[in-house]
Amino acid sequence: MSRTSLPATLKLGFLGAGQLARMSALEAFRFGIQVAVFSDRTENEPVQFMTPYSTSGSFDSVDDMVEFAKGCDVITLENEFISSDILKEVRDKSGTPIYPSPETFALIENKLIEKQTFEDAGIPVTPYSLIKDELDLKDFGEEHGWPYLLKSSKGGYDGYGNETVKNLESAKEAFDNLGGNAGQDIIAEAFVDFTNELAVQVARNETGIAVYPCCETVQEDHICVAVLSPAPVDSHFQERAQELAVKAMEAIDAKGIIAFEFFLTEDGEILLNESAPRPHNSGHYTIEGAVASQFENHVRAVLDLPLGSTKLNKPAVAMINLLGTHKRPAETDHIKEALETENGHLHVYGKIDSKVGRKMAHYTLLGDNLEETYKTAMHVTRNIEI
Amino acid sequence: MSRTSLPATLKLGFLGAGQLARMSALEAFRFGIQVAVFSDRTENEPVQFMTPYSTSGSFDSVDDMVEFAKGCDVITLENEFISSDILKEVRDKSGTPIYPSPETFALIENKLIEKQTFEDAGIPVTPYSLIKDELDLKDFGEEHGWPYLLKSSKGGYDGYGNETVKNLESAKEAFDNLGGNAGQDIIAEAFVDFTNELAVQVARNETGIAVYPCCETVQEDHICVAVLSPAPVDSHFQERAQELAVKAMEAIDAKGIIAFEFFLTEDGEILLNESAPRPHNSGHYTIEGAVASQFENHVRAVLDLPLGSTKLNKPAVAMINLLGTHKRPAETDHIKEALETENGHLHVYGKIDSKVGRKMAHYTLLGDNLEETYKTAMHVTRNIEI
């Protein structure tokens, strides 16, 4: 099943045109592969500046996407905004394969099903429950303690679609805000006392499986601000997270790249928190940090190419997310120090408009000592404004 | 003079749309910079698959290029096909800066002026002479011995525009073939007994100068088939070549990236052979081999950004050119072994048609021992057909 040939006309289609598709597209180009992009916005999406094959339409319209898919050899995802049912229809009507497959995505698109899938595979997950009504809200608080998290079972990311609830009153309000009274499935999730948030990216196809080192994601207000690799935790925790990620990958029979996020609890347990069927912010550091990046292995995986090595190029890698600091036309300012730093690599996503907190760029620094590398990376990017 | 800000709308224009522009464009994209391309062909050029901003026209038409340049913030080159006079007009009429500048290019576009420029700067060059007629042909042979090289003073590359002449008879024929009787300046160049062909890429702008390691180019029939870095020659030869490259860079006051090719003679002399005002095949190995590649430093240099580090990422780097093996629609076959090799990196240029000997792709392998790395790189690419 391994592809041994790259025809010059091979075209990889992305559903979604943001920075994840953009960085994947750069790797597709490296292999001489053409890139087409389907966006739900008409213009100014990051990948739209990088290809003549740009189409706009609705992520809810099978017809729009079928038309697009017919012009591509393989379709892949960069977000979780299209339901697996629609993806199945697009694939079946266009005849173009989609990876990760709609069947894989169906097992993780809904947070409830995701947790059940991984639990069934013997992977520890954070305590959760489907919430139907006020009684469920109350019961969950009594069993697992307040505060806890309420999550819409679909579509949440970067803290959107999540609310922390402190008591029954705020829980009822959040349940309503998240669409619980309008038919949206809502799940409650216990707060876990964790010491670290970890992540592992895994690429897989018929040729094999490639597991990245276990990294730590540093979060502020549910937004990832930095990633450190390898994670500064005992190596047996790293290995445990990698093992669970492989197990999870097999549980959903994934082809492509999937990112798994974990909690390392105060009791030394590793719990699977979330998964994403695409390159992930936690893996941006692999562009320079690993021999083959998550984006390269994304492309390799969905095109049936042998997977590349996930080994680190240096003992320590720190990645700093550069979030929007202003609401203005995008402009990355005060980059001199970052660019002058040896082994530092700046990536700007090509978004036209900046908003406060929006993921606009990132900076990766390679070094020999993790603490020092992280410190330097923070220091040389401290004045950057976007 | 250093740029400290990257606005999202910054647009870099390439005159030429081949693989050198393509690999530079990938680095521009990494910085969030938009890429526009002007090609003398209407379609299917490598960069035309990578941007919505693609224009076609004539490299002889100032008007075509002025129109293009007006839409860009900075213009750069990927070939030597446009005369410095035309480039000056394009710059002056569009108001858009061009780097390397037409003034720099004017010093190297003509092989005779190039040699004089470097000689005047105290840089040893291969013995040469302007040839006007049969007597000159005869005299040069008598002074420097047969065979020698005849070169058209403009436009030659990869062995085109060069002929080896063995005696007066063949010299007269070559002189005519190269356009000597039609007004083309022809120079004769003595054959140098060299042990190695070396190359050094240098990036330079107002912020500083960045010199790559001295590498060896392995040539067959005037076509580069492999590059080894650092060059397997004594380190003082490497340093001498680097010194001369810096001197040459200053002699032409270059802003951008310039590649310099040298002969290491049997007497241990380093002679400057040729220069190219653009990324060069001899520097493709820097994509993974160096911290910042020649393409990244090309983009940085012409945009006034601080230059990146030229240090090698591993002690040994081998780059194999993958030349067309068939005349057919391009298709890179039998790539499995190359892709499976750790630290091996395949680059395919996205050309639609393959021709025997055409530069279609390359493969870079990083390792600890140069000889072994070269051997492995040759071995795992031996079956690739394009």
mmCIF file of N, CA, C and O in Angstrom, chain B residues 176-259:
data_model
loop_
_atom_site.group_PDB
_atom_site.id
_atom_site.type_symbol
_atom_site.label_atom_id
_atom_site.label_comp_id
_atom_site.label_asym_id
_atom_site.label_seq_id
_atom_site.Cartn_x
_atom_site.Cartn_y
_atom_site.Cartn_z
ATOM 1 N N ASP B 176 32.354 30.259 -33.840
ATOM 2 C CA ASP B 176 31.201 30.558 -34.677
ATOM 3 C C ASP B 176 29.895 30.090 -34.014
ATOM 4 O O ASP B 176 28.923 30.829 -33.945
ATOM 5 N N ASN B 177 29.917 28.838 -33.486
ATOM 6 C CA ASN B 177 28.721 28.302 -32.795
ATOM 7 C C ASN B 177 28.261 29.203 -31.663
ATOM 8 O O ASN B 177 27.063 29.346 -31.410
ATOM 9 N N LEU B 178 29.210 29.755 -30.932
ATOM 10 C CA LEU B 178 28.879 30.559 -29.749
ATOM 11 C C LEU B 178 28.487 31.988 -30.122
ATOM 12 O O LEU B 178 28.162 32.787 -29.246
ATOM 13 N N GLY B 179 28.550 32.284 -31.417
ATOM 14 C CA GLY B 179 28.091 33.603 -31.853
ATOM 15 C C GLY B 179 29.198 34.623 -32.010
ATOM 16 O O GLY B 179 28.937 35.822 -32.149
ATOM 17 N N GLY B 180 30.442 34.175 -31.982
ATOM 18 C CA GLY B 180 31.577 35.093 -32.096
ATOM 19 C C GLY B 180 31.573 35.891 -33.390
ATOM 20 O O GLY B 180 31.949 37.073 -33.397
ATOM 21 N N ASN B 181 31.116 35.251 -34.462
ATOM 22 C CA ASN B 181 31.076 35.959 -35.741
ATOM 23 C C ASN B 181 29.829 36.825 -35.872
ATOM 24 O O ASN B 181 29.670 37.563 -36.835
ATOM 25 N N ALA B 182 28.937 36.692 -34.873
ATOM 26 C CA ALA B 182 27.698 37.486 -34.916
ATOM 27 C C ALA B 182 27.719 38.591 -33.861
ATOM 28 O O ALA B 182 26.675 39.097 -33.454
ATOM 29 N N GLY B 183 28.921 38.891 -33.369
ATOM 30 C CA GLY B 183 29.037 40.038 -32.468
ATOM 31 C C GLY B 183 29.035 39.688 -30.983
ATOM 32 O O GLY B 183 29.218 40.561 -30.138
ATOM 33 N N GLN B 184 28.810 38.433 -30.662
ATOM 34 C CA GLN B 184 28.821 38.005 -29.266
ATOM 35 C C GLN B 184 30.255 38.035 -28.732
ATOM 36 O O GLN B 184 31.178 37.575 -29.410
ATOM 37 N N ASP B 185 30.429 38.595 -27.528
ATOM 38 C CA ASP B 185 31.760 38.538 -26.910
ATOM 39 C C ASP B 185 32.082 37.112 -26.488
ATOM 40 O O ASP B 185 31.287 36.458 -25.816
ATOM 41 N N ILE B 186 33.264 36.661 -26.924
ATOM 42 C CA ILE B 186 33.681 35.293 -26.592
ATOM 43 C C ILE B 186 34.967 35.380 -25.780
ATOM 44 O O ILE B 186 35.877 36.146 -26.127
ATOM 45 N N ILE B 187 35.020 34.632 -24.695
ATOM 46 C CA ILE B 187 36.295 34.595 -23.994
ATOM 47 C C ILE B 187 36.852 33.176 -23.990
ATOM 48 O O ILE B 187 36.108 32.190 -24.025
ATOM 49 N N ALA B 188 38.152 33.116 -23.977
ATOM 50 C CA ALA B 188 38.844 31.835 -23.841
ATOM 51 C C ALA B 188 39.266 31.704 -22.387
ATOM 52 O O ALA B 188 39.602 32.702 -21.737
ATOM 53 N N GLU B 189 39.207 30.493 -21.895
ATOM 54 C CA GLU B 189 39.592 30.246 -20.508
ATOM 55 C C GLU B 189 40.493 29.021 -20.506
ATOM 56 O O GLU B 189 40.169 27.991 -21.104
ATOM 57 N N ALA B 190 41.637 29.142 -19.832
ATOM 58 C CA ALA B 190 42.568 28.013 -19.777
ATOM 59 C C ALA B 190 41.971 26.877 -18.960
ATOM 60 O O ALA B 190 41.227 27.115 -18.011
ATOM 61 N N PHE B 191 42.280 25.657 -19.358
ATOM 62 C CA PHE B 191 41.928 24.507 -18.528
ATOM 63 C C PHE B 191 42.820 24.532 -17.303
ATOM 64 O O PHE B 191 44.040 24.707 -17.413
ATOM 65 N N VAL B 192 42.202 24.373 -16.174
ATOM 66 C CA VAL B 192 42.960 24.392 -14.933
ATOM 67 C C VAL B 192 43.047 22.958 -14.429
ATOM 68 O O VAL B 192 42.059 22.238 -14.456
ATOM 69 N N ASP B 193 44.234 22.561 -14.027
ATOM 70 C CA ASP B 193 44.362 21.235 -13.421
ATOM 71 C C ASP B 193 43.924 21.341 -11.971
ATOM 72 O O ASP B 193 44.692 21.773 -11.114
ATOM 73 N N PHE B 194 42.694 20.979 -11.751
ATOM 74 C CA PHE B 194 42.188 21.126 -10.376
ATOM 75 C C PHE B 194 41.957 19.765 -9.740
ATOM 76 O O PHE B 194 41.740 18.762 -10.423
ATOM 77 N N THR B 195 42.013 19.770 -8.432
ATOM 78 C CA THR B 195 41.726 18.534 -7.688
ATOM 79 C C THR B 195 40.279 18.530 -7.214
ATOM 80 O O THR B 195 39.689 17.474 -7.058
ATOM 81 N N ASN B 196 39.742 19.734 -6.976
ATOM 82 C CA ASN B 196 38.359 19.833 -6.479
ATOM 83 C C ASN B 196 37.694 21.090 -7.008
ATOM 84 O O ASN B 196 38.350 22.104 -7.197
ATOM 85 N N GLU B 197 36.398 21.001 -7.214
ATOM 86 C CA GLU B 197 35.602 22.193 -7.472
ATOM 87 C C GLU B 197 34.866 22.536 -6.173
ATOM 88 O O GLU B 197 34.188 21.684 -5.594
ATOM 89 N N LEU B 198 35.039 23.756 -5.754
ATOM 90 C CA LEU B 198 34.484 24.187 -4.468
ATOM 91 C C LEU B 198 33.436 25.272 -4.691
ATOM 92 O O LEU B 198 33.416 25.914 -5.748
ATOM 93 N N ALA B 199 32.581 25.469 -3.715
ATOM 94 C CA ALA B 199 31.609 26.563 -3.804
ATOM 95 C C ALA B 199 31.338 27.130 -2.416
ATOM 96 O O ALA B 199 31.405 26.414 -1.410
ATOM 97 N N VAL B 200 31.066 28.418 -2.393
ATOM 98 C CA VAL B 200 30.698 29.107 -1.149
ATOM 99 C C VAL B 200 29.542 30.050 -1.464
ATOM 100 O O VAL B 200 29.632 30.841 -2.412
ATOM 101 N N GLN B 201 28.479 29.975 -0.694
ATOM 102 C CA GLN B 201 27.384 30.917 -0.836
ATOM 103 C C GLN B 201 27.539 32.000 0.243
ATOM 104 O O GLN B 201 27.920 31.696 1.382
ATOM 105 N N VAL B 202 27.244 33.219 -0.135
ATOM 106 C CA VAL B 202 27.340 34.324 0.823
ATOM 107 C C VAL B 202 26.074 35.172 0.737
ATOM 108 O O VAL B 202 25.639 35.528 -0.357
ATOM 109 N N ALA B 203 25.504 35.475 1.889
ATOM 110 C CA ALA B 203 24.366 36.410 1.945
ATOM 111 C C ALA B 203 24.869 37.693 2.577
ATOM 112 O O ALA B 203 25.725 37.678 3.460
ATOM 113 N N ARG B 204 24.336 38.809 2.109
ATOM 114 C CA ARG B 204 24.826 40.092 2.614
ATOM 115 C C ARG B 204 23.745 41.140 2.457
ATOM 116 O O ARG B 204 23.046 41.186 1.437
ATOM 117 N N ASN B 205 23.619 41.970 3.466
ATOM 118 C CA ASN B 205 22.818 43.193 3.352
ATOM 119 C C ASN B 205 23.351 44.188 4.375
ATOM 120 O O ASN B 205 24.428 43.960 4.958
ATOM 121 N N GLU B 206 22.617 45.251 4.619
ATOM 122 C CA GLU B 206 23.110 46.287 5.532
ATOM 123 C C GLU B 206 23.291 45.756 6.947
ATOM 124 O O GLU B 206 24.020 46.360 7.739
ATOM 125 N N THR B 207 22.629 44.668 7.281
ATOM 126 C CA THR B 207 22.744 44.163 8.659
ATOM 127 C C THR B 207 23.994 43.326 8.867
ATOM 128 O O THR B 207 24.363 43.052 9.991
ATOM 129 N N GLY B 208 24.618 42.873 7.787
ATOM 130 C CA GLY B 208 25.810 42.051 7.963
ATOM 131 C C GLY B 208 26.053 41.101 6.809
ATOM 132 O O GLY B 208 25.492 41.264 5.712
ATOM 133 N N ILE B 209 26.894 40.117 7.083
ATOM 134 C CA ILE B 209 27.266 39.170 6.042
ATOM 135 C C ILE B 209 27.224 37.763 6.648
ATOM 136 O O ILE B 209 27.546 37.569 7.812
ATOM 137 N N ALA B 210 26.759 36.801 5.872
ATOM 138 C CA ALA B 210 26.644 35.417 6.357
ATOM 139 C C ALA B 210 27.287 34.504 5.318
ATOM 140 O O ALA B 210 26.846 34.467 4.174
ATOM 141 N N VAL B 211 28.312 33.802 5.739
ATOM 142 C CA VAL B 211 29.095 32.972 4.814
ATOM 143 C C VAL B 211 28.856 31.496 5.121
ATOM 144 O O VAL B 211 29.043 31.062 6.259
ATOM 145 N N TYR B 212 28.458 30.745 4.116
ATOM 146 C CA TYR B 212 28.228 29.311 4.316
ATOM 147 C C TYR B 212 29.551 28.560 4.309
ATOM 148 O O TYR B 212 30.565 29.065 3.805
ATOM 149 N N PRO B 213 29.544 27.364 4.842
ATOM 150 C CA PRO B 213 30.746 26.528 4.774
ATOM 151 C C PRO B 213 31.154 26.329 3.319
ATOM 152 O O PRO B 213 30.326 26.429 2.411
ATOM 153 N N CYS B 214 32.415 26.054 3.088
ATOM 154 C CA CYS B 214 32.906 25.742 1.750
ATOM 155 C C CYS B 214 32.531 24.300 1.437
ATOM 156 O O CYS B 214 32.858 23.386 2.192
ATOM 157 N N CYS B 215 31.820 24.107 0.324
ATOM 158 C CA CYS B 215 31.410 22.750 -0.055
ATOM 159 C C CYS B 215 32.100 22.343 -1.348
ATOM 160 O O CYS B 215 32.697 23.171 -2.042
ATOM 161 N N GLU B 216 32.048 21.055 -1.645
ATOM 162 C CA GLU B 216 32.572 20.569 -2.927
ATOM 163 C C GLU B 216 31.414 20.248 -3.850
ATOM 164 O O GLU B 216 30.433 19.625 -3.439
ATOM 165 N N THR B 217 31.547 20.686 -5.125
ATOM 166 C CA THR B 217 30.546 20.279 -6.111
ATOM 167 C C THR B 217 31.169 19.189 -6.978
ATOM 168 O O THR B 217 32.283 19.335 -7.475
ATOM 169 N N VAL B 218 30.435 18.092 -7.104
ATOM 170 C CA VAL B 218 30.907 16.985 -7.928
ATOM 171 C C VAL B 218 30.218 17.115 -9.282
ATOM 172 O O VAL B 218 28.984 17.131 -9.350
ATOM 173 N N GLN B 219 31.014 17.256 -10.329
ATOM 174 C CA GLN B 219 30.448 17.523 -11.654
ATOM 175 C C GLN B 219 30.676 16.345 -12.604
ATOM 176 O O GLN B 219 31.709 15.701 -12.549
ATOM 177 N N GLU B 220 29.680 16.125 -13.440
ATOM 178 C CA GLU B 220 29.834 15.171 -14.549
ATOM 179 C C GLU B 220 29.329 15.877 -15.801
ATOM 180 O O GLU B 220 28.177 16.320 -15.822
ATOM 181 N N ASP B 221 30.190 15.964 -16.825
ATOM 182 C CA ASP B 221 29.806 16.664 -18.062
ATOM 183 C C ASP B 221 29.285 18.078 -17.787
ATOM 184 O O ASP B 221 28.250 18.474 -18.333
ATOM 185 N N HIS B 222 29.965 18.804 -16.927
ATOM 186 C CA HIS B 222 29.618 20.184 -16.594
ATOM 187 C C HIS B 222 28.297 20.317 -15.849
ATOM 188 O O HIS B 222 27.755 21.398 -15.700
ATOM 189 N N ILE B 223 27.718 19.209 -15.414
ATOM 190 C CA ILE B 223 26.485 19.270 -14.631
ATOM 191 C C ILE B 223 26.829 18.816 -13.221
ATOM 192 O O ILE B 223 27.500 17.797 -13.034
ATOM 193 N N CYS B 224 26.355 19.576 -12.255
ATOM 194 C CA CYS B 224 26.588 19.210 -10.862
ATOM 195 C C CYS B 224 25.722 17.996 -10.524
ATOM 196 O O CYS B 224 24.508 18.036 -10.699
ATOM 197 N N VAL B 225 26.352 16.937 -10.071
ATOM 198 C CA VAL B 225 25.576 15.744 -9.711
ATOM 199 C C VAL B 225 25.470 15.560 -8.203
ATOM 200 O O VAL B 225 24.559 14.909 -7.709
ATOM 201 N N ALA B 226 26.420 16.143 -7.469
ATOM 202 C CA ALA B 226 26.374 16.006 -6.010
ATOM 203 C C ALA B 226 27.123 17.156 -5.364
ATOM 204 O O ALA B 226 27.975 17.795 -5.988
ATOM 205 N N VAL B 227 26.771 17.443 -4.118
ATOM 206 C CA VAL B 227 27.472 18.463 -3.331
ATOM 207 C C VAL B 227 27.782 17.866 -1.961
ATOM 208 O O VAL B 227 26.926 17.200 -1.369
ATOM 209 N N LEU B 228 29.010 18.099 -1.501
ATOM 210 C CA LEU B 228 29.434 17.573 -0.207
ATOM 211 C C LEU B 228 29.858 18.733 0.680
ATOM 212 O O LEU B 228 30.623 19.603 0.249
ATOM 213 N N SER B 229 29.362 18.743 1.905
ATOM 214 C CA SER B 229 29.710 19.852 2.801
ATOM 215 C C SER B 229 29.956 19.339 4.206
ATOM 216 O O SER B 229 29.187 18.514 4.691
ATOM 217 N N PRO B 230 31.022 19.802 4.863
ATOM 218 C CA PRO B 230 32.044 20.674 4.306
ATOM 219 C C PRO B 230 32.868 19.936 3.258
ATOM 220 O O PRO B 230 32.940 18.704 3.277
ATOM 221 N N ALA B 231 33.473 20.691 2.337
ATOM 222 C CA ALA B 231 34.272 20.083 1.275
ATOM 223 C C ALA B 231 35.375 19.219 1.885
ATOM 224 O O ALA B 231 36.018 19.626 2.853
ATOM 225 N N PRO B 232 35.587 18.037 1.332
ATOM 226 C CA PRO B 232 36.617 17.138 1.870
ATOM 227 C C PRO B 232 38.013 17.580 1.442
ATOM 228 O O PRO B 232 38.716 16.842 0.749
ATOM 229 N N VAL B 233 38.381 18.782 1.831
ATOM 230 C CA VAL B 233 39.726 19.307 1.564
ATOM 231 C C VAL B 233 40.220 19.933 2.858
ATOM 232 O O VAL B 233 39.428 20.215 3.770
ATOM 233 N N ASP B 234 41.503 20.139 2.931
ATOM 234 C CA ASP B 234 42.107 20.705 4.128
ATOM 235 C C ASP B 234 41.387 21.997 4.534
ATOM 236 O O ASP B 234 40.974 22.795 3.679
ATOM 237 N N SER B 235 41.258 22.192 5.841
ATOM 238 C CA SER B 235 40.446 23.324 6.316
ATOM 239 C C SER B 235 41.017 24.674 5.879
ATOM 240 O O SER B 235 40.265 25.630 5.737
ATOM 241 N N HIS B 236 42.326 24.758 5.641
ATOM 242 C CA HIS B 236 42.807 26.080 5.229
ATOM 243 C C HIS B 236 42.398 26.413 3.797
ATOM 244 O O HIS B 236 42.254 27.577 3.437
ATOM 245 N N PHE B 237 42.136 25.391 2.987
ATOM 246 C CA PHE B 237 41.573 25.658 1.652
ATOM 247 C C PHE B 237 40.123 26.138 1.782
ATOM 248 O O PHE B 237 39.674 27.036 1.061
ATOM 249 N N GLN B 238 39.401 25.508 2.699
ATOM 250 C CA GLN B 238 38.011 25.928 2.931
ATOM 251 C C GLN B 238 37.969 27.396 3.352
ATOM 252 O O GLN B 238 37.162 28.184 2.847
ATOM 253 N N GLU B 239 38.846 27.713 4.291
ATOM 254 C CA GLU B 239 38.849 29.090 4.807
ATOM 255 C C GLU B 239 39.257 30.097 3.729
ATOM 256 O O GLU B 239 38.697 31.189 3.638
ATOM 257 N N ARG B 240 40.222 29.686 2.911
ATOM 258 C CA ARG B 240 40.679 30.564 1.828
ATOM 259 C C ARG B 240 39.523 30.846 0.851
ATOM 260 O O ARG B 240 39.302 31.992 0.439
ATOM 261 N N ALA B 241 38.778 29.807 0.509
ATOM 262 C CA ALA B 241 37.643 29.994 -0.399
ATOM 263 C C ALA B 241 36.596 30.912 0.237
ATOM 264 O O ALA B 241 36.029 31.796 -0.436
ATOM 265 N N GLN B 242 36.364 30.738 1.509
ATOM 266 C CA GLN B 242 35.397 31.603 2.200
ATOM 267 C C GLN B 242 35.856 33.067 2.213
ATOM 268 O O GLN B 242 35.070 33.976 1.969
ATOM 269 N N GLU B 243 37.159 33.245 2.471
ATOM 270 C CA GLU B 243 37.737 34.603 2.460
ATOM 271 C C GLU B 243 37.569 35.269 1.091
ATOM 272 O O GLU B 243 37.187 36.435 0.985
ATOM 273 N N LEU B 244 37.893 34.499 0.045
ATOM 274 C CA LEU B 244 37.783 35.052 -1.304
ATOM 275 C C LEU B 244 36.332 35.369 -1.650
ATOM 276 O O LEU B 244 36.037 36.363 -2.322
ATOM 277 N N ALA B 245 35.430 34.532 -1.170
ATOM 278 C CA ALA B 245 34.008 34.755 -1.450
ATOM 279 C C ALA B 245 33.537 36.061 -0.794
ATOM 280 O O ALA B 245 32.785 36.841 -1.395
ATOM 281 N N VAL B 246 33.994 36.298 0.420
ATOM 282 C CA VAL B 246 33.621 37.544 1.110
ATOM 283 C C VAL B 246 34.190 38.750 0.367
ATOM 284 O O VAL B 246 33.493 39.752 0.150
ATOM 285 N N LYS B 247 35.452 38.610 -0.062
ATOM 286 C CA LYS B 247 36.112 39.682 -0.810
ATOM 287 C C LYS B 247 35.349 39.965 -2.115
ATOM 288 O O LYS B 247 35.125 41.125 -2.485
ATOM 289 N N ALA B 248 34.949 38.898 -2.776
ATOM 290 C CA ALA B 248 34.213 39.036 -4.039
ATOM 291 C C ALA B 248 32.855 39.697 -3.798
ATOM 292 O O ALA B 248 32.398 40.540 -4.585
ATOM 293 N N MET B 249 32.227 39.298 -2.711
ATOM 294 C CA MET B 249 30.912 39.857 -2.349
ATOM 295 C C MET B 249 31.024 41.362 -2.172
ATOM 296 O O MET B 249 30.135 42.112 -2.597
ATOM 297 N N GLU B 250 32.103 41.770 -1.527
ATOM 298 C CA GLU B 250 32.301 43.199 -1.292
ATOM 299 C C GLU B 250 32.681 43.917 -2.588
ATOM 300 O O GLU B 250 32.262 45.059 -2.806
ATOM 301 N N ALA B 251 33.435 43.232 -3.434
ATOM 302 C CA ALA B 251 33.856 43.845 -4.702
ATOM 303 C C ALA B 251 32.656 44.212 -5.570
ATOM 304 O O ALA B 251 32.704 45.166 -6.339
ATOM 305 N N ILE B 252 31.590 43.445 -5.444
ATOM 306 C CA ILE B 252 30.405 43.744 -6.264
ATOM 307 C C ILE B 252 29.300 44.387 -5.417
ATOM 308 O O ILE B 252 28.183 44.576 -5.879
ATOM 309 N N ASP B 253 29.630 44.696 -4.174
ATOM 310 C CA ASP B 253 28.704 45.369 -3.253
ATOM 311 C C ASP B 253 27.323 44.717 -3.298
ATOM 312 O O ASP B 253 26.293 45.381 -3.481
ATOM 313 N N ALA B 254 27.308 43.409 -3.117
ATOM 314 C CA ALA B 254 26.072 42.657 -3.333
ATOM 315 C C ALA B 254 25.143 42.688 -2.135
ATOM 316 O O ALA B 254 25.578 42.599 -0.994
ATOM 317 N N LYS B 255 23.881 42.812 -2.421
ATOM 318 C CA LYS B 255 22.827 42.623 -1.416
ATOM 319 C C LYS B 255 21.952 41.482 -1.916
ATOM 320 O O LYS B 255 21.395 41.546 -3.012
ATOM 321 N N GLY B 256 21.879 40.430 -1.125
ATOM 322 C CA GLY B 256 21.161 39.238 -1.564
ATOM 323 C C GLY B 256 22.040 38.040 -1.291
ATOM 324 O O GLY B 256 22.908 38.087 -0.410
ATOM 325 N N ILE B 257 21.825 36.980 -2.043
ATOM 326 C CA ILE B 257 22.702 35.809 -1.897
ATOM 327 C C ILE B 257 23.441 35.609 -3.208
ATOM 328 O O ILE B 257 22.857 35.743 -4.295
ATOM 329 N N ILE B 258 24.742 35.341 -3.105
ATOM 330 C CA ILE B 258 25.562 35.093 -4.288
ATOM 331 C C ILE B 258 26.310 33.795 -4.061
ATOM 332 O O ILE B 258 26.781 33.526 -2.949
ATOM 333 N N ALA B 259 26.394 32.983 -5.116
ATOM 334 C CA ALA B 259 27.177 31.747 -5.026
ATOM 335 C C ALA B 259 28.474 31.937 -5.807
ATOM 336 O O ALA B 259 28.463 32.472 -6.919
#
